[in-house]
Amino acid sequence: MAKKPTAATTAAGKKATVKKAAAKKPAKTAPTRPVPAASRNLAAQPNGTVFGSAAVVAPGSPEEYRARVRMYRHGLGDCFLVTFPRTGHVPFQMLIDCGALARDAEHMQRLVQHVCDTVRADARDAPGVKARLDVVVATHEHKDHVSGFNQARELFDNEFKFGAVWLGWTENLTQPQIKELKEARKQAATKLRAALGSPLAAAAGDAFNGLEALLGFVEDDQATGARSVAEAIEYLKHRGEDAGDLRYLEPGTGPIEMDGVTDVRAYVLGPPRDPILLKGSEVTEQLKRDGVIYHLAATGKAGLDALGAALTAADPVGDRYHPFSAEHRIARTVPEPANDGKQKPNPYFAALRPFVKKTYERKGEEWRRIDHDWLGAFGQLALDLDSDTNNTSLVLAFEFVKTREVLLFVGDAQVGNWRSWANVEFAVPGIPKPLPAHDLIRRTVFYKVGHHCSHNATIKAGGLELMTRDDELVAFIPLDRETAAQMGKKDPVTLKPKGWDMPAAPLFKALREKAKNRVVISDPSEPLTPEAMEASIISTDTYVDYFLR
């Protein structure tokens, strides 16, 4: 049984200890490779992945290793199983996120079953014995990170035992500022959803393009079932409470010792406490000059109220999508005196018509018109909602004390989260000076790339450029290209989605240069590079394994 955490184990900057599973320990054993479980015959998934058809131990896996990071190839989302061998035959298992966009419940259940088979095999447990996850981490409240906890709820309930649940401090609803932030998100999502279903959407043309895909991060759809993304987080809270070890982690927490795992300790870098950095998400020219972009904070209550007013106004929708109210407009036509529905030219507009035709209606310059421009703010609001949630990501670094290597998991941390690490330090026993978070970044040898390698989820200065172990660095990108291609605004000509820019070309190029081509994409159609294969990376259609040997 895990011990109930005290205030000291859940507060920022305090050391925490993960209670190890009860197990008999032989006098001395070396870390060993897990024993494969029987394969399962399962149908192929839409993207070619066959969960269960690959053995839980891929051919060619090393007999001994200091860590294994398994990235599942299940779609556009994160699911990582991190394994640390420890004394005895029961490795320490940590599941970091479990979610995907555009994947149905059956797909995710097969994924979770494979996780279960892997954990059981690693522990040499027989079928029927609950698979123990020593720690379950949810980095942030987005569908592509937590949908599996809804879609495979029965499997998680019946087949898994949780040792602890780790969440970011931004999920602790007992803190007033968090309740306010959550309420702002809920209000924004509700009003955006109402806007999509209102006559405004039709009147606005392409102003609402892409909102559906963005809202998909914070909502659930028919394919994922009736439970909301927020309910997935609540479920994990209950599982953590039931296990006696639910932690809301703050920047500066650590080192966290994982009992039974020698030479490895964890540190918490984010999400930031500074409310400005918590909302800094965009990469801009101003940011390069040390500026910060504000999101929901900038939209603010006034912006949300304006959106609500537009949706609930009693006037006909024809009036609502004009940039100016009726008293400030000169209509082109006016009703006939008989008021039988017929219109006649407005004499007041007649004098203006030659000027309007020559300027505002000039052929080829329709793009200059402002009729629907104000509705574009709705799209920005959706982007803000998405980015602000990403920036609340729980960020973890795992340090191997003797070799000083670091495994870095950033969730979908965006600019403000990254920038906050410059001021994060850790009090490490036996070290006279505080350990700067940037020192951990410098020693990174494995980097879980944030937000599917989008342009604003890995920064240059204070981020990728800090990583100096170029000859060892490996980068894993959870990305399904086909799903990403179906997202985003529609092209006005083809009416097909333009797709999300993932991986963002400049960042992808920089990652390949920094990691010397040891960059791995989870999309099953992406083959490993020769450099990746030389770096103890092994792939199947179901998952990719990185081994720290």
PDB file of N, CA and C in Angstrom, residues 129-214:
ATOM      1  N   VAL A 129      -3.424 -10.995 -12.997  1.00  0.00           N
ATOM      2  CA  VAL A 129      -2.819 -10.156 -11.963  1.00  0.00           C
ATOM      3  C   VAL A 129      -2.838  -8.712 -12.451  1.00  0.00           C
ATOM      4  N   LYS A 130      -3.277  -7.811 -11.604  1.00  0.00           N
ATOM      5  CA  LYS A 130      -3.351  -6.422 -12.022  1.00  0.00           C
ATOM      6  C   LYS A 130      -1.963  -5.867 -12.348  1.00  0.00           C
ATOM      7  N   ALA A 131      -1.877  -5.154 -13.455  1.00  0.00           N
ATOM      8  CA  ALA A 131      -0.624  -4.533 -13.860  1.00  0.00           C
ATOM      9  C   ALA A 131      -0.405  -3.286 -13.011  1.00  0.00           C
ATOM     10  N   ARG A 132       0.774  -3.176 -12.396  1.00  0.00           N
ATOM     11  CA  ARG A 132       1.040  -2.041 -11.514  1.00  0.00           C
ATOM     12  C   ARG A 132       1.761  -0.928 -12.272  1.00  0.00           C
ATOM     13  N   LEU A 133       1.111   0.238 -12.276  1.00  0.00           N
ATOM     14  CA  LEU A 133       1.754   1.465 -12.744  1.00  0.00           C
ATOM     15  C   LEU A 133       2.155   2.247 -11.501  1.00  0.00           C
ATOM     16  N   ASP A 134       3.465   2.352 -11.270  1.00  0.00           N
ATOM     17  CA  ASP A 134       3.921   3.018 -10.048  1.00  0.00           C
ATOM     18  C   ASP A 134       3.526   4.487 -10.027  1.00  0.00           C
ATOM     19  N   VAL A 135       3.565   5.123 -11.202  1.00  0.00           N
ATOM     20  CA  VAL A 135       3.143   6.519 -11.317  1.00  0.00           C
ATOM     21  C   VAL A 135       2.378   6.678 -12.627  1.00  0.00           C
ATOM     22  N   VAL A 136       1.258   7.389 -12.567  1.00  0.00           N
ATOM     23  CA  VAL A 136       0.527   7.801 -13.767  1.00  0.00           C
ATOM     24  C   VAL A 136       0.565   9.326 -13.815  1.00  0.00           C
ATOM     25  N   VAL A 137       1.009   9.855 -14.942  1.00  0.00           N
ATOM     26  CA  VAL A 137       1.165  11.294 -15.113  1.00  0.00           C
ATOM     27  C   VAL A 137       0.192  11.778 -16.183  1.00  0.00           C
ATOM     28  N   ALA A 138      -0.538  12.843 -15.898  1.00  0.00           N
ATOM     29  CA  ALA A 138      -1.303  13.559 -16.918  1.00  0.00           C
ATOM     30  C   ALA A 138      -0.701  14.947 -17.016  1.00  0.00           C
ATOM     31  N   THR A 139      -0.119  15.271 -18.155  1.00  0.00           N
ATOM     32  CA  THR A 139       0.612  16.537 -18.254  1.00  0.00           C
ATOM     33  C   THR A 139      -0.314  17.745 -18.316  1.00  0.00           C
ATOM     34  N   HIS A 140      -1.466  17.605 -19.015  1.00  0.00           N
ATOM     35  CA  HIS A 140      -2.408  18.716 -19.071  1.00  0.00           C
ATOM     36  C   HIS A 140      -3.739  18.248 -19.635  1.00  0.00           C
ATOM     37  N   GLU A 141      -4.732  19.109 -19.550  1.00  0.00           N
ATOM     38  CA  GLU A 141      -6.118  18.749 -19.827  1.00  0.00           C
ATOM     39  C   GLU A 141      -6.470  18.935 -21.301  1.00  0.00           C
ATOM     40  N   HIS A 142      -5.895  18.089 -22.160  1.00  0.00           N
ATOM     41  CA  HIS A 142      -6.228  18.070 -23.580  1.00  0.00           C
ATOM     42  C   HIS A 142      -6.513  16.640 -24.020  1.00  0.00           C
ATOM     43  N   LYS A 143      -7.444  16.500 -24.961  1.00  0.00           N
ATOM     44  CA  LYS A 143      -7.876  15.178 -25.396  1.00  0.00           C
ATOM     45  C   LYS A 143      -6.721  14.322 -25.897  1.00  0.00           C
ATOM     46  N   ASP A 144      -5.790  14.918 -26.634  1.00  0.00           N
ATOM     47  CA  ASP A 144      -4.700  14.122 -27.203  1.00  0.00           C
ATOM     48  C   ASP A 144      -3.703  13.648 -26.151  1.00  0.00           C
ATOM     49  N   HIS A 145      -3.960  13.977 -24.883  1.00  0.00           N
ATOM     50  CA  HIS A 145      -3.108  13.503 -23.788  1.00  0.00           C
ATOM     51  C   HIS A 145      -3.861  12.664 -22.759  1.00  0.00           C
ATOM     52  N   VAL A 146      -5.185  12.798 -22.690  1.00  0.00           N
ATOM     53  CA  VAL A 146      -5.890  12.081 -21.619  1.00  0.00           C
ATOM     54  C   VAL A 146      -7.142  11.325 -22.074  1.00  0.00           C
ATOM     55  N   SER A 147      -7.479  11.339 -23.360  1.00  0.00           N
ATOM     56  CA  SER A 147      -8.733  10.700 -23.791  1.00  0.00           C
ATOM     57  C   SER A 147      -8.783   9.219 -23.449  1.00  0.00           C
ATOM     58  N   GLY A 148      -7.634   8.546 -23.434  1.00  0.00           N
ATOM     59  CA  GLY A 148      -7.604   7.121 -23.147  1.00  0.00           C
ATOM     60  C   GLY A 148      -8.115   6.781 -21.752  1.00  0.00           C
ATOM     61  N   PHE A 149      -7.991   7.719 -20.810  1.00  0.00           N
ATOM     62  CA  PHE A 149      -8.481   7.458 -19.458  1.00  0.00           C
ATOM     63  C   PHE A 149     -10.012   7.458 -19.406  1.00  0.00           C
ATOM     64  N   ASN A 150     -10.650   8.018 -20.434  1.00  0.00           N
ATOM     65  CA  ASN A 150     -12.102   7.896 -20.601  1.00  0.00           C
ATOM     66  C   ASN A 150     -12.454   6.679 -21.452  1.00  0.00           C
ATOM     67  N   GLN A 151     -11.800   6.579 -22.605  1.00  0.00           N
ATOM     68  CA  GLN A 151     -12.175   5.550 -23.582  1.00  0.00           C
ATOM     69  C   GLN A 151     -11.866   4.135 -23.100  1.00  0.00           C
ATOM     70  N   ALA A 152     -10.832   3.993 -22.295  1.00  0.00           N
ATOM     71  CA  ALA A 152     -10.447   2.672 -21.772  1.00  0.00           C
ATOM     72  C   ALA A 152     -10.636   2.625 -20.256  1.00  0.00           C
ATOM     73  N   ARG A 153     -11.645   3.339 -19.763  1.00  0.00           N
ATOM     74  CA  ARG A 153     -11.867   3.446 -18.317  1.00  0.00           C
ATOM     75  C   ARG A 153     -12.026   2.070 -17.661  1.00  0.00           C
ATOM     76  N   GLU A 154     -12.790   1.181 -18.293  1.00  0.00           N
ATOM     77  CA  GLU A 154     -13.025  -0.136 -17.707  1.00  0.00           C
ATOM     78  C   GLU A 154     -11.724  -0.924 -17.572  1.00  0.00           C
ATOM     79  N   LEU A 155     -10.859  -0.823 -18.583  1.00  0.00           N
ATOM     80  CA  LEU A 155      -9.561  -1.503 -18.507  1.00  0.00           C
ATOM     81  C   LEU A 155      -8.716  -0.931 -17.377  1.00  0.00           C
ATOM     82  N   PHE A 156      -8.670   0.387 -17.273  1.00  0.00           N
ATOM     83  CA  PHE A 156      -7.879   1.004 -16.205  1.00  0.00           C
ATOM     84  C   PHE A 156      -8.424   0.601 -14.831  1.00  0.00           C
ATOM     85  N   ASP A 157      -9.752   0.497 -14.722  1.00  0.00           N
ATOM     86  CA  ASP A 157     -10.353   0.102 -13.443  1.00  0.00           C
ATOM     87  C   ASP A 157     -10.054  -1.347 -13.078  1.00  0.00           C
ATOM     88  N   ASN A 158     -10.180  -2.221 -14.073  1.00  0.00           N
ATOM     89  CA  ASN A 158     -10.130  -3.659 -13.793  1.00  0.00           C
ATOM     90  C   ASN A 158      -8.749  -4.292 -13.932  1.00  0.00           C
ATOM     91  N   GLU A 159      -7.883  -3.700 -14.727  1.00  0.00           N
ATOM     92  CA  GLU A 159      -6.627  -4.353 -15.065  1.00  0.00           C
ATOM     93  C   GLU A 159      -5.385  -3.684 -14.470  1.00  0.00           C
ATOM     94  N   PHE A 160      -5.539  -2.490 -13.900  1.00  0.00           N
ATOM     95  CA  PHE A 160      -4.369  -1.752 -13.430  1.00  0.00           C
ATOM     96  C   PHE A 160      -4.487  -1.370 -11.953  1.00  0.00           C
ATOM     97  N   LYS A 161      -3.359  -1.396 -11.304  1.00  0.00           N
ATOM     98  CA  LYS A 161      -3.213  -0.838  -9.964  1.00  0.00           C
ATOM     99  C   LYS A 161      -2.307   0.379 -10.069  1.00  0.00           C
ATOM    100  N   PHE A 162      -2.760   1.504  -9.522  1.00  0.00           N
ATOM    101  CA  PHE A 162      -1.967   2.734  -9.552  1.00  0.00           C
ATOM    102  C   PHE A 162      -1.216   2.881  -8.234  1.00  0.00           C
ATOM    103  N   GLY A 163       0.064   3.258  -8.327  1.00  0.00           N
ATOM    104  CA  GLY A 163       0.820   3.558  -7.124  1.00  0.00           C
ATOM    105  C   GLY A 163       0.706   5.016  -6.725  1.00  0.00           C
ATOM    106  N   ALA A 164       0.678   5.920  -7.731  1.00  0.00           N
ATOM    107  CA  ALA A 164       0.599   7.357  -7.481  1.00  0.00           C
ATOM    108  C   ALA A 164       0.114   8.037  -8.750  1.00  0.00           C
ATOM    109  N   VAL A 165      -0.452   9.231  -8.586  1.00  0.00           N
ATOM    110  CA  VAL A 165      -0.857  10.062  -9.721  1.00  0.00           C
ATOM    111  C   VAL A 165      -0.214  11.427  -9.559  1.00  0.00           C
ATOM    112  N   TRP A 166       0.449  11.877 -10.623  1.00  0.00           N
ATOM    113  CA  TRP A 166       1.103  13.190 -10.626  1.00  0.00           C
ATOM    114  C   TRP A 166       0.381  14.103 -11.604  1.00  0.00           C
ATOM    115  N   LEU A 167       0.006  15.285 -11.125  1.00  0.00           N
ATOM    116  CA  LEU A 167      -0.599  16.323 -11.945  1.00  0.00           C
ATOM    117  C   LEU A 167       0.122  17.634 -11.682  1.00  0.00           C
ATOM    118  N   GLY A 168      -0.012  18.570 -12.596  1.00  0.00           N
ATOM    119  CA  GLY A 168       0.540  19.896 -12.366  1.00  0.00           C
ATOM    120  C   GLY A 168      -0.276  20.651 -11.330  1.00  0.00           C
ATOM    121  N   TRP A 169       0.338  21.638 -10.691  1.00  0.00           N
ATOM    122  CA  TRP A 169      -0.357  22.417  -9.670  1.00  0.00           C
ATOM    123  C   TRP A 169      -1.584  23.116 -10.256  1.00  0.00           C
ATOM    124  N   THR A 170      -1.614  23.294 -11.566  1.00  0.00           N
ATOM    125  CA  THR A 170      -2.731  23.969 -12.218  1.00  0.00           C
ATOM    126  C   THR A 170      -3.992  23.111 -12.263  1.00  0.00           C
ATOM    127  N   GLU A 171      -3.935  21.882 -11.772  1.00  0.00           N
ATOM    128  CA  GLU A 171      -5.131  21.044 -11.677  1.00  0.00           C
ATOM    129  C   GLU A 171      -5.706  21.031 -10.266  1.00  0.00           C
ATOM    130  N   ASN A 172      -5.092  21.774  -9.362  1.00  0.00           N
ATOM    131  CA  ASN A 172      -5.555  21.804  -7.971  1.00  0.00           C
ATOM    132  C   ASN A 172      -6.641  22.864  -7.807  1.00  0.00           C
ATOM    133  N   LEU A 173      -7.882  22.424  -7.806  1.00  0.00           N
ATOM    134  CA  LEU A 173      -9.006  23.357  -7.793  1.00  0.00           C
ATOM    135  C   LEU A 173      -9.224  24.018  -6.440  1.00  0.00           C
ATOM    136  N   THR A 174      -8.446  23.654  -5.434  1.00  0.00           N
ATOM    137  CA  THR A 174      -8.580  24.327  -4.144  1.00  0.00           C
ATOM    138  C   THR A 174      -7.905  25.693  -4.168  1.00  0.00           C
ATOM    139  N   GLN A 175      -7.140  25.972  -5.219  1.00  0.00           N
ATOM    140  CA  GLN A 175      -6.469  27.265  -5.330  1.00  0.00           C
ATOM    141  C   GLN A 175      -7.359  28.218  -6.136  1.00  0.00           C
ATOM    142  N   PRO A 176      -7.689  29.399  -5.585  1.00  0.00           N
ATOM    143  CA  PRO A 176      -8.640  30.318  -6.233  1.00  0.00           C
ATOM    144  C   PRO A 176      -8.265  30.692  -7.659  1.00  0.00           C
ATOM    145  N   GLN A 177      -6.959  30.945  -7.920  1.00  0.00           N
ATOM    146  CA  GLN A 177      -6.574  31.369  -9.265  1.00  0.00           C
ATOM    147  C   GLN A 177      -6.784  30.260 -10.281  1.00  0.00           C
ATOM    148  N   ILE A 178      -6.718  29.009  -9.832  1.00  0.00           N
ATOM    149  CA  ILE A 178      -6.931  27.886 -10.743  1.00  0.00           C
ATOM    150  C   ILE A 178      -8.415  27.751 -11.061  1.00  0.00           C
ATOM    151  N   LYS A 179      -9.263  27.942 -10.067  1.00  0.00           N
ATOM    152  CA  LYS A 179     -10.697  27.897 -10.321  1.00  0.00           C
ATOM    153  C   LYS A 179     -11.096  28.977 -11.320  1.00  0.00           C
ATOM    154  N   GLU A 180     -10.479  30.153 -11.191  1.00  0.00           N
ATOM    155  CA  GLU A 180     -10.774  31.253 -12.104  1.00  0.00           C
ATOM    156  C   GLU A 180     -10.311  30.917 -13.525  1.00  0.00           C
ATOM    157  N   LEU A 181      -9.120  30.338 -13.643  1.00  0.00           N
ATOM    158  CA  LEU A 181      -8.578  29.969 -14.948  1.00  0.00           C
ATOM    159  C   LEU A 181      -9.446  28.906 -15.609  1.00  0.00           C
ATOM    160  N   LYS A 182      -9.843  27.886 -14.845  1.00  0.00           N
ATOM    161  CA  LYS A 182     -10.680  26.809 -15.388  1.00  0.00           C
ATOM    162  C   LYS A 182     -12.036  27.359 -15.829  1.00  0.00           C
ATOM    163  N   GLU A 183     -12.587  28.273 -15.043  1.00  0.00           N
ATOM    164  CA  GLU A 183     -13.890  28.831 -15.389  1.00  0.00           C
ATOM    165  C   GLU A 183     -13.805  29.656 -16.672  1.00  0.00           C
ATOM    166  N   ALA A 184     -12.696  30.390 -16.842  1.00  0.00           N
ATOM    167  CA  ALA A 184     -12.513  31.167 -18.073  1.00  0.00           C
ATOM    168  C   ALA A 184     -12.442  30.260 -19.282  1.00  0.00           C
ATOM    169  N   ARG A 185     -11.727  29.148 -19.151  1.00  0.00           N
ATOM    170  CA  ARG A 185     -11.632  28.198 -20.264  1.00  0.00           C
ATOM    171  C   ARG A 185     -12.999  27.610 -20.585  1.00  0.00           C
ATOM    172  N   LYS A 186     -13.716  27.206 -19.540  1.00  0.00           N
ATOM    173  CA  LYS A 186     -15.026  26.593 -19.740  1.00  0.00           C
ATOM    174  C   LYS A 186     -15.969  27.569 -20.432  1.00  0.00           C
ATOM    175  N   GLN A 187     -15.925  28.819 -19.987  1.00  0.00           N
ATOM    176  CA  GLN A 187     -16.791  29.843 -20.562  1.00  0.00           C
ATOM    177  C   GLN A 187     -16.439  30.075 -22.029  1.00  0.00           C
ATOM    178  N   ALA A 188     -15.143  30.137 -22.325  1.00  0.00           N
ATOM    179  CA  ALA A 188     -14.714  30.364 -23.703  1.00  0.00           C
ATOM    180  C   ALA A 188     -15.132  29.214 -24.594  1.00  0.00           C
ATOM    181  N   ALA A 189     -14.913  27.986 -24.140  1.00  0.00           N
ATOM    182  CA  ALA A 189     -15.259  26.815 -24.948  1.00  0.00           C
ATOM    183  C   ALA A 189     -16.761  26.744 -25.180  1.00  0.00           C
ATOM    184  N   THR A 190     -17.559  27.036 -24.154  1.00  0.00           N
ATOM    185  CA  THR A 190     -19.013  26.976 -24.278  1.00  0.00           C
ATOM    186  C   THR A 190     -19.514  27.989 -25.291  1.00  0.00           C
ATOM    187  N   LYS A 191     -18.973  29.203 -25.238  1.00  0.00           N
ATOM    188  CA  LYS A 191     -19.447  30.248 -26.152  1.00  0.00           C
ATOM    189  C   LYS A 191     -18.960  30.020 -27.579  1.00  0.00           C
ATOM    190  N   LEU A 192     -17.770  29.469 -27.720  1.00  0.00           N
ATOM    191  CA  LEU A 192     -17.287  29.146 -29.059  1.00  0.00           C
ATOM    192  C   LEU A 192     -18.122  28.026 -29.672  1.00  0.00           C
ATOM    193  N   ARG A 193     -18.474  27.035 -28.860  1.00  0.00           N
ATOM    194  CA  ARG A 193     -19.315  25.954 -29.359  1.00  0.00           C
ATOM    195  C   ARG A 193     -20.687  26.501 -29.769  1.00  0.00           C
ATOM    196  N   ALA A 194     -21.234  27.424 -28.975  1.00  0.00           N
ATOM    197  CA  ALA A 194     -22.515  28.029 -29.318  1.00  0.00           C
ATOM    198  C   ALA A 194     -22.404  28.832 -30.610  1.00  0.00           C
ATOM    199  N   ALA A 195     -21.280  29.523 -30.792  1.00  0.00           N
ATOM    200  CA  ALA A 195     -21.078  30.298 -32.014  1.00  0.00           C
ATOM    201  C   ALA A 195     -21.054  29.396 -33.236  1.00  0.00           C
ATOM    202  N   LEU A 196     -20.418  28.227 -33.115  1.00  0.00           N
ATOM    203  CA  LEU A 196     -20.353  27.295 -34.242  1.00  0.00           C
ATOM    204  C   LEU A 196     -21.733  26.779 -34.628  1.00  0.00           C
ATOM    205  N   GLY A 197     -22.616  26.669 -33.654  1.00  0.00           N
ATOM    206  CA  GLY A 197     -23.945  26.147 -33.935  1.00  0.00           C
ATOM    207  C   GLY A 197     -24.967  27.215 -34.233  1.00  0.00           C
ATOM    208  N   SER A 198     -24.554  28.460 -34.294  1.00  0.00           N
ATOM    209  CA  SER A 198     -25.488  29.564 -34.494  1.00  0.00           C
ATOM    210  C   SER A 198     -25.470  30.048 -35.945  1.00  0.00           C
ATOM    211  N   PRO A 199     -26.445  30.884 -36.341  1.00  0.00           N
ATOM    212  CA  PRO A 199     -26.417  31.475 -37.685  1.00  0.00           C
ATOM    213  C   PRO A 199     -25.183  32.325 -37.934  1.00  0.00           C
ATOM    214  N   LEU A 200     -24.508  32.745 -36.846  1.00  0.00           N
ATOM    215  CA  LEU A 200     -23.283  33.526 -37.018  1.00  0.00           C
ATOM    216  C   LEU A 200     -22.264  32.783 -37.868  1.00  0.00           C
ATOM    217  N   ALA A 201     -22.149  31.464 -37.652  1.00  0.00           N
ATOM    218  CA  ALA A 201     -21.133  30.681 -38.356  1.00  0.00           C
ATOM    219  C   ALA A 201     -21.351  30.743 -39.857  1.00  0.00           C
ATOM    220  N   ALA A 202     -22.623  30.616 -40.281  1.00  0.00           N
ATOM    221  CA  ALA A 202     -22.915  30.672 -41.712  1.00  0.00           C
ATOM    222  C   ALA A 202     -22.691  32.072 -42.253  1.00  0.00           C
ATOM    223  N   ALA A 203     -23.046  33.073 -41.479  1.00  0.00           N
ATOM    224  CA  ALA A 203     -22.895  34.446 -41.937  1.00  0.00           C
ATOM    225  C   ALA A 203     -21.444  34.874 -42.012  1.00  0.00           C
ATOM    226  N   ALA A 204     -20.592  34.231 -41.216  1.00  0.00           N
ATOM    227  CA  ALA A 204     -19.206  34.672 -41.100  1.00  0.00           C
ATOM    228  C   ALA A 204     -18.299  34.128 -42.190  1.00  0.00           C
ATOM    229  N   GLY A 205     -18.799  33.276 -43.056  1.00  0.00           N
ATOM    230  CA  GLY A 205     -17.938  32.711 -44.091  1.00  0.00           C
ATOM    231  C   GLY A 205     -16.863  31.845 -43.482  1.00  0.00           C
ATOM    232  N   ASP A 206     -15.579  32.164 -43.794  1.00  0.00           N
ATOM    233  CA  ASP A 206     -14.481  31.329 -43.291  1.00  0.00           C
ATOM    234  C   ASP A 206     -13.911  31.839 -41.978  1.00  0.00           C
ATOM    235  N   ALA A 207     -14.575  32.799 -41.345  1.00  0.00           N
ATOM    236  CA  ALA A 207     -14.037  33.353 -40.096  1.00  0.00           C
ATOM    237  C   ALA A 207     -13.973  32.307 -38.993  1.00  0.00           C
ATOM    238  N   PHE A 208     -14.848  31.291 -39.065  1.00  0.00           N
ATOM    239  CA  PHE A 208     -14.868  30.255 -38.034  1.00  0.00           C
ATOM    240  C   PHE A 208     -14.115  29.004 -38.456  1.00  0.00           C
ATOM    241  N   ASN A 209     -13.447  29.059 -39.594  1.00  0.00           N
ATOM    242  CA  ASN A 209     -12.703  27.891 -40.070  1.00  0.00           C
ATOM    243  C   ASN A 209     -11.689  27.427 -39.030  1.00  0.00           C
ATOM    244  N   GLY A 210     -11.651  26.143 -38.786  1.00  0.00           N
ATOM    245  CA  GLY A 210     -10.644  25.591 -37.882  1.00  0.00           C
ATOM    246  C   GLY A 210     -11.054  25.552 -36.426  1.00  0.00           C
ATOM    247  N   LEU A 211     -12.181  26.210 -36.077  1.00  0.00           N
ATOM    248  CA  LEU A 211     -12.587  26.220 -34.665  1.00  0.00           C
ATOM    249  C   LEU A 211     -12.939  24.810 -34.182  1.00  0.00           C
ATOM    250  N   GLU A 212     -13.590  24.035 -35.032  1.00  0.00           N
ATOM    251  CA  GLU A 212     -14.008  22.694 -34.645  1.00  0.00           C
ATOM    252  C   GLU A 212     -12.813  21.858 -34.223  1.00  0.00           C
ATOM    253  N   ALA A 213     -11.724  21.919 -35.019  1.00  0.00           N
ATOM    254  CA  ALA A 213     -10.529  21.126 -34.714  1.00  0.00           C
ATOM    255  C   ALA A 213      -9.880  21.589 -33.415  1.00  0.00           C
ATOM    256  N   LEU A 214      -9.843  22.912 -33.200  1.00  0.00           N
ATOM    257  CA  LEU A 214      -9.225  23.425 -31.979  1.00  0.00           C
ATOM    258  C   LEU A 214     -10.047  23.046 -30.748  1.00  0.00           C
TER     259      LEU A 214
END
